[in-house]
Coordinates of C-alpha atoms and ligand atoms in Angstrom, one line a residue:
M1 CA -13.4 22.2 -8.2
S2 CA -9.8 23.1 -7.5
N3 CA -7.6 24.2 -4.5
S4 CA -4.0 23.4 -3.8
T5 CA -4.8 20.3 -1.9
I6 CA -7.2 18.9 -4.6
D7 CA -4.7 19.8 -7.3
L8 CA -1.9 17.8 -5.4
L9 CA -4.3 14.8 -4.9
M10 CA -5.3 14.8 -8.6
S11 CA -1.7 15.0 -9.7
H12 CA -0.5 11.7 -7.9
R13 CA 1.5 9.2 -10.0
S14 CA 3.8 6.5 -8.6
I15 CA 7.6 7.2 -9.1
R16 CA 9.8 4.3 -9.9
R17 CA 13.1 6.1 -10.8
F18 CA 14.8 8.4 -8.1
E19 CA 17.7 10.8 -8.1
D20 CA 20.7 9.7 -6.0
R21 CA 19.9 12.4 -3.4
P22 CA 19.1 11.9 0.3
L23 CA 16.3 13.3 2.2
P24 CA 17.1 16.4 4.2
D25 CA 17.4 15.9 8.0
G26 CA 14.0 15.8 9.7
V27 CA 11.9 15.2 6.6
L28 CA 11.3 11.5 7.3
E29 CA 10.3 12.2 10.9
S30 CA 7.9 15.1 9.7
L31 CA 6.3 12.7 7.1
I32 CA 5.7 10.0 9.6
Q33 CA 4.1 12.5 12.1
C34 CA 1.7 13.5 9.3
G35 CA 0.9 9.9 8.9
Q36 CA 0.2 9.5 12.6
Q37 CA -2.4 12.3 12.4
A38 CA -4.6 10.2 10.1
S39 CA -7.9 9.0 11.6
T40 CA -7.4 5.7 13.5
S41 CA -9.9 3.3 14.6
S42 CA -10.7 3.8 18.3
N43 CA -7.4 5.6 18.6
L44 CA -5.7 2.2 18.5
Q45 CA -2.9 3.5 16.2
A46 CA -2.5 0.0 15.0
Y47 CA 0.6 0.6 12.8
T48 CA 4.4 0.8 12.9
V49 CA 6.8 2.0 10.3
I50 CA 10.2 0.5 10.0
H51 CA 12.9 2.4 8.2
V52 CA 15.6 0.0 6.8
A53 CA 18.5 2.4 6.2
D54 CA 21.5 0.0 6.5
S55 CA 22.6 -0.7 2.9
E56 CA 23.0 -4.4 3.3
R57 CA 19.8 -4.9 5.0
K58 CA 18.0 -2.7 2.6
K59 CA 19.5 -4.8 -0.3
K60 CA 18.2 -8.0 1.5
L61 CA 14.8 -6.5 2.0
A62 CA 14.7 -5.4 -1.7
E63 CA 15.4 -8.9 -2.7
L64 CA 12.4 -10.1 -0.7
C65 CA 10.3 -7.6 -2.5
A66 CA 10.9 -8.8 -6.1
D67 CA 14.1 -6.8 -6.2
Q68 CA 12.4 -3.7 -7.8
V69 CA 14.8 -1.0 -8.9
Q70 CA 12.9 1.8 -7.2
I71 CA 13.6 0.2 -3.9
H72 CA 17.3 0.3 -4.6
Q73 CA 17.2 3.9 -5.8
S74 CA 14.9 5.3 -3.1
A75 CA 16.2 7.7 -0.6
A76 CA 14.3 6.0 2.1
F77 CA 12.6 2.5 2.0
L78 CA 10.0 1.9 4.7
A79 CA 8.0 -1.1 5.8
F80 CA 4.4 -0.2 6.8
C81 CA 3.2 -2.7 9.3
A82 CA -0.2 -3.5 10.6
D83 CA 0.5 -3.7 14.3
L84 CA -1.7 -4.8 17.2
H85 CA 1.4 -5.8 19.3
R86 CA 1.3 -2.5 21.3
D87 CA -2.5 -2.9 21.8
W88 CA -1.9 -6.5 22.9
M89 CA 0.8 -5.1 25.4
A90 CA -1.8 -2.6 26.8
N91 CA -4.4 -5.5 27.1
Q92 CA -1.8 -7.6 29.0
M93 CA -0.8 -4.7 31.1
H94 CA -4.3 -4.3 32.5
G95 CA -5.0 -8.1 32.7
V96 CA -8.0 -7.9 30.4
E97 CA -9.5 -11.4 30.1
R98 CA -9.8 -11.6 26.3
F99 CA -7.6 -10.5 23.4
D100 CA -9.5 -10.8 20.2
G101 CA -6.6 -10.8 17.8
D102 CA -7.9 -13.9 16.0
Y103 CA -11.0 -12.1 14.5
V104 CA -11.2 -10.7 10.9
E105 CA -12.1 -7.5 12.6
A106 CA -8.6 -7.1 14.2
L107 CA -6.9 -7.6 10.9
M108 CA -9.3 -5.2 9.2
I109 CA -8.7 -2.6 11.9
A110 CA -4.9 -2.8 11.7
T111 CA -4.9 -2.9 7.9
V112 CA -7.2 0.1 7.5
D113 CA -5.2 2.0 10.1
V114 CA -1.9 1.4 8.4
A115 CA -3.3 2.2 4.9
L116 CA -4.7 5.6 6.0
M117 CA -1.4 6.3 7.7
M118 CA 0.6 5.3 4.6
Q119 CA -1.6 7.5 2.3
N120 CA -1.2 10.5 4.7
V121 CA 2.6 10.0 4.3
A122 CA 2.3 9.8 0.5
I123 CA 0.4 13.1 0.3
A124 CA 2.8 14.8 2.7
A125 CA 5.7 13.7 0.8
E126 CA 4.3 14.7 -2.6
S127 CA 3.5 18.1 -1.2
M128 CA 7.2 18.6 -0.7
G129 CA 8.0 17.6 -4.3
L130 CA 9.0 14.1 -3.3
G131 CA 7.8 11.0 -5.2
I132 CA 6.6 7.7 -3.8
C133 CA 6.0 4.0 -4.8
M134 CA 4.1 1.7 -2.5
I135 CA 5.5 -1.9 -2.7
G136 CA 2.9 -4.6 -2.2
A137 CA 5.6 -7.1 -3.1
M138 CA 6.5 -6.8 0.7
R139 CA 4.0 -9.6 1.0
N140 CA 5.7 -11.8 -1.4
N141 CA 7.9 -13.3 1.3
P142 CA 6.2 -12.6 4.7
K143 CA 8.2 -15.1 6.7
G144 CA 11.5 -13.7 5.4
V145 CA 10.5 -10.1 5.9
G146 CA 9.2 -10.9 9.4
E147 CA 12.6 -12.3 10.4
L148 CA 14.6 -9.5 8.9
L149 CA 12.5 -6.9 10.6
G150 CA 12.1 -8.9 13.8
L151 CA 8.3 -8.6 13.7
P152 CA 6.8 -9.8 17.1
P153 CA 3.3 -11.4 17.3
Y154 CA 0.3 -9.3 15.9
V155 CA 2.5 -7.5 13.4
V156 CA 2.5 -8.0 9.7
A157 CA 4.3 -5.8 7.0
V158 CA 1.5 -4.7 4.7
S159 CA 3.4 -2.6 2.3
G160 CA 6.8 -1.3 1.3
F161 CA 7.1 2.4 0.6
C162 CA 9.8 4.1 -1.5
I163 CA 10.4 7.9 -1.1
G164 CA 12.8 10.0 -3.0
Y165 CA 13.4 12.9 -5.5
P166 CA 11.7 11.9 -8.8
A167 CA 14.1 11.2 -11.7
Q168 CA 11.0 10.7 -14.0
E169 CA 7.8 12.7 -14.7
P170 CA 5.3 10.0 -15.7
E171 CA 1.7 11.0 -16.8
V172 CA -1.1 10.8 -14.3
K173 CA -2.7 7.4 -14.8
P174 CA -6.5 7.8 -15.6
R175 CA -8.9 6.2 -13.1
L176 CA -12.3 4.5 -13.6
P177 CA -15.1 6.9 -14.6
L178 CA -16.8 8.3 -11.5
D179 CA -20.1 6.3 -12.2
A180 CA -18.1 3.1 -11.6
V181 CA -17.2 3.9 -8.1
L182 CA -19.9 6.5 -7.0
H183 CA -23.2 4.6 -7.0
R184 CA -26.4 6.4 -6.1
E185 CA -28.7 4.8 -3.5
R186 CA -27.9 1.2 -4.3
Y187 CA -25.2 -0.9 -6.0
L188 CA -25.0 -0.3 -9.8
D189 CA -26.5 -3.1 -12.0
D190 CA -24.0 -5.4 -13.7
E191 CA -24.9 -4.3 -17.2
T192 CA -24.2 -0.6 -16.8
H193 CA -21.2 -1.4 -14.7
C194 CA -19.7 -3.7 -17.5
A195 CA -20.4 -0.9 -20.0
I196 CA -18.5 1.6 -18.0
M197 CA -15.6 -0.8 -17.6
K198 CA -15.4 -1.3 -21.4
D199 CA -15.1 2.4 -21.9
Y200 CA -12.3 2.5 -19.4
D201 CA -10.6 -0.4 -21.2
Q202 CA -10.3 1.8 -24.2
K203 CA -9.1 4.8 -22.2
M204 CA -6.3 2.6 -20.7
V205 CA -5.4 1.2 -24.2
E206 CA -5.0 4.7 -25.3
F207 CA -3.1 5.9 -22.2
Y208 CA -0.5 3.0 -22.4
A209 CA -0.1 3.6 -26.2
S210 CA 0.6 7.4 -25.4
Q211 CA 3.3 6.2 -23.0
G212 CA 4.9 4.2 -25.7
M213 CA 3.7 0.9 -24.0
H214 CA 2.3 -1.3 -26.7
E215 CA 3.1 -4.7 -25.3
G216 CA 0.3 -7.2 -24.7
D217 CA -3.4 -6.6 -24.1
Q218 CA -3.5 -3.5 -22.1
R219 CA -7.2 -3.4 -21.4
W220 CA -8.0 -2.8 -17.7
T221 CA -10.4 -5.7 -17.5
T222 CA -7.7 -8.1 -19.0
V223 CA -5.0 -6.9 -16.8
V224 CA -7.2 -6.8 -13.6
G225 CA -9.0 -10.0 -14.6
G226 CA -5.6 -11.8 -14.7
R227 CA -4.3 -10.3 -11.4
T228 CA -7.5 -11.5 -9.6
G229 CA -6.4 -15.1 -10.4
Q230 CA -2.9 -14.7 -8.9
F231 CA -3.7 -13.9 -5.3
H232 CA -2.8 -17.5 -4.4
V233 CA 0.9 -16.8 -5.1
R234 CA 1.0 -15.1 -1.7
E235 CA -0.5 -18.1 0.0
E236 CA 2.3 -18.0 2.6
L237 CA 0.8 -14.9 4.0
D238 CA -2.2 -16.9 5.2
E239 CA 0.2 -19.0 7.2
F240 CA 2.3 -16.2 8.4
L241 CA -0.8 -14.3 9.6
T242 CA -1.8 -17.5 11.6
A243 CA 1.8 -17.6 13.0
Q244 CA 1.7 -14.0 14.0
G245 CA -1.5 -14.6 16.0
F246 CA -4.1 -13.3 13.6
K247 CA -5.7 -16.7 13.4
L248 CA -8.3 -16.3 10.8
R249 CA -11.3 -18.2 11.8
R250 CA -12.8 -20.4 9.0
Ligands
LIG1 C1 -0.6 -1.3 -1.5 C2 0.0 -1.0 -2.9 C3 1.1 -1.8 -3.4 C4 1.7 -1.5 -4.5 N1 2.8 -2.3 -4.9 C5 3.5 -2.0 -5.9 C6 4.7 -2.7 -6.3 O1 5.1 -3.7 -5.6 N2 5.4 -2.2 -7.4 C7 5.1 -1.1 -8.1 O2 5.8 -0.8 -8.9 N3 3.9 -0.5 -7.8 C8 3.2 -0.9 -6.7 N4 2.1 -0.2 -6.5 C9 1.7 1.1 -7.2 C10 0.4 0.8 -8.1 O3 0.8 0.0 -9.3 C11 0.0 2.2 -8.7 O4 -0.5 2.9 -7.5 C12 -1.3 2.0 -9.5 O5 -0.8 1.3 -10.7 C13 -1.9 3.3 -10.0 O6 -0.9 4.1 -10.6 P1 -0.4 5.5 -9.9 O7 -0.1 5.4 -8.5 O8 0.7 5.9 -10.8 O9 -1.5 6.4 -10.2 C14 1.4 -0.5 -5.3 C15 0.2 0.4 -4.9 C16 -0.4 0.1 -3.7 C17 -1.5 0.9 -3.3

């Protein structure tokens, strides 16, 4: 199946090298408006985007985000925040008895909302010939980021986002076979699931070899298996979320 939207979606690849060229006037604003038009839970619009344009502040923010080169090179660097602060203010404005910000549901709503919005911005940017790279390292130092961005209660930076004119043309990265993610009627049995993953392992080894990347064990299960044991390095995030009012009940 193919049309111009599907072709655009299927040609996505993250861009990590950008030309030294600014965005034309009005482009950033249009992109964010596209983001705002994404579906949003109960119309809560539980997100805020912070554009850090000042060069010194951008440099500091980049340092808090593992100092990734694409942040420095980007024409615009944005912090996408899950944000229930406005919704909390509406709650206070009307003297509602409860504010349920300390339920997992609150964090899920705001995180899903901001992710959908961010993806809309990505698609809109790519439709204009721009490249993007999301930056999860925005969660490496949540307290420092919170201070730099002046985040009030019920706001947390979920991801950074680089936009700019691509200075590279990477290949599209293959995804898992469809059968791994589209299950029929019930969840796939582990044996079939593992066999599919092993096929994909091979595909990723070949992909990285074709990109001239031969370092280490490039099997998907090796890389992902390792990553899943490293979530604890962002332990500070748990503390920060509690400090921001998202007290996660245990
Ligand atoms: C929330 C999120 C955070 C990410 N953080 C980073 C990051 O900090 N640095 C980076 O180089 N890429 C980052 N990425 C990009 C992923 O590595 C990339 O999307 C994935 O490997 C698939 O490759 P592709 O986007 O080129 O298809 C992030 C992606 C997402 C969705």
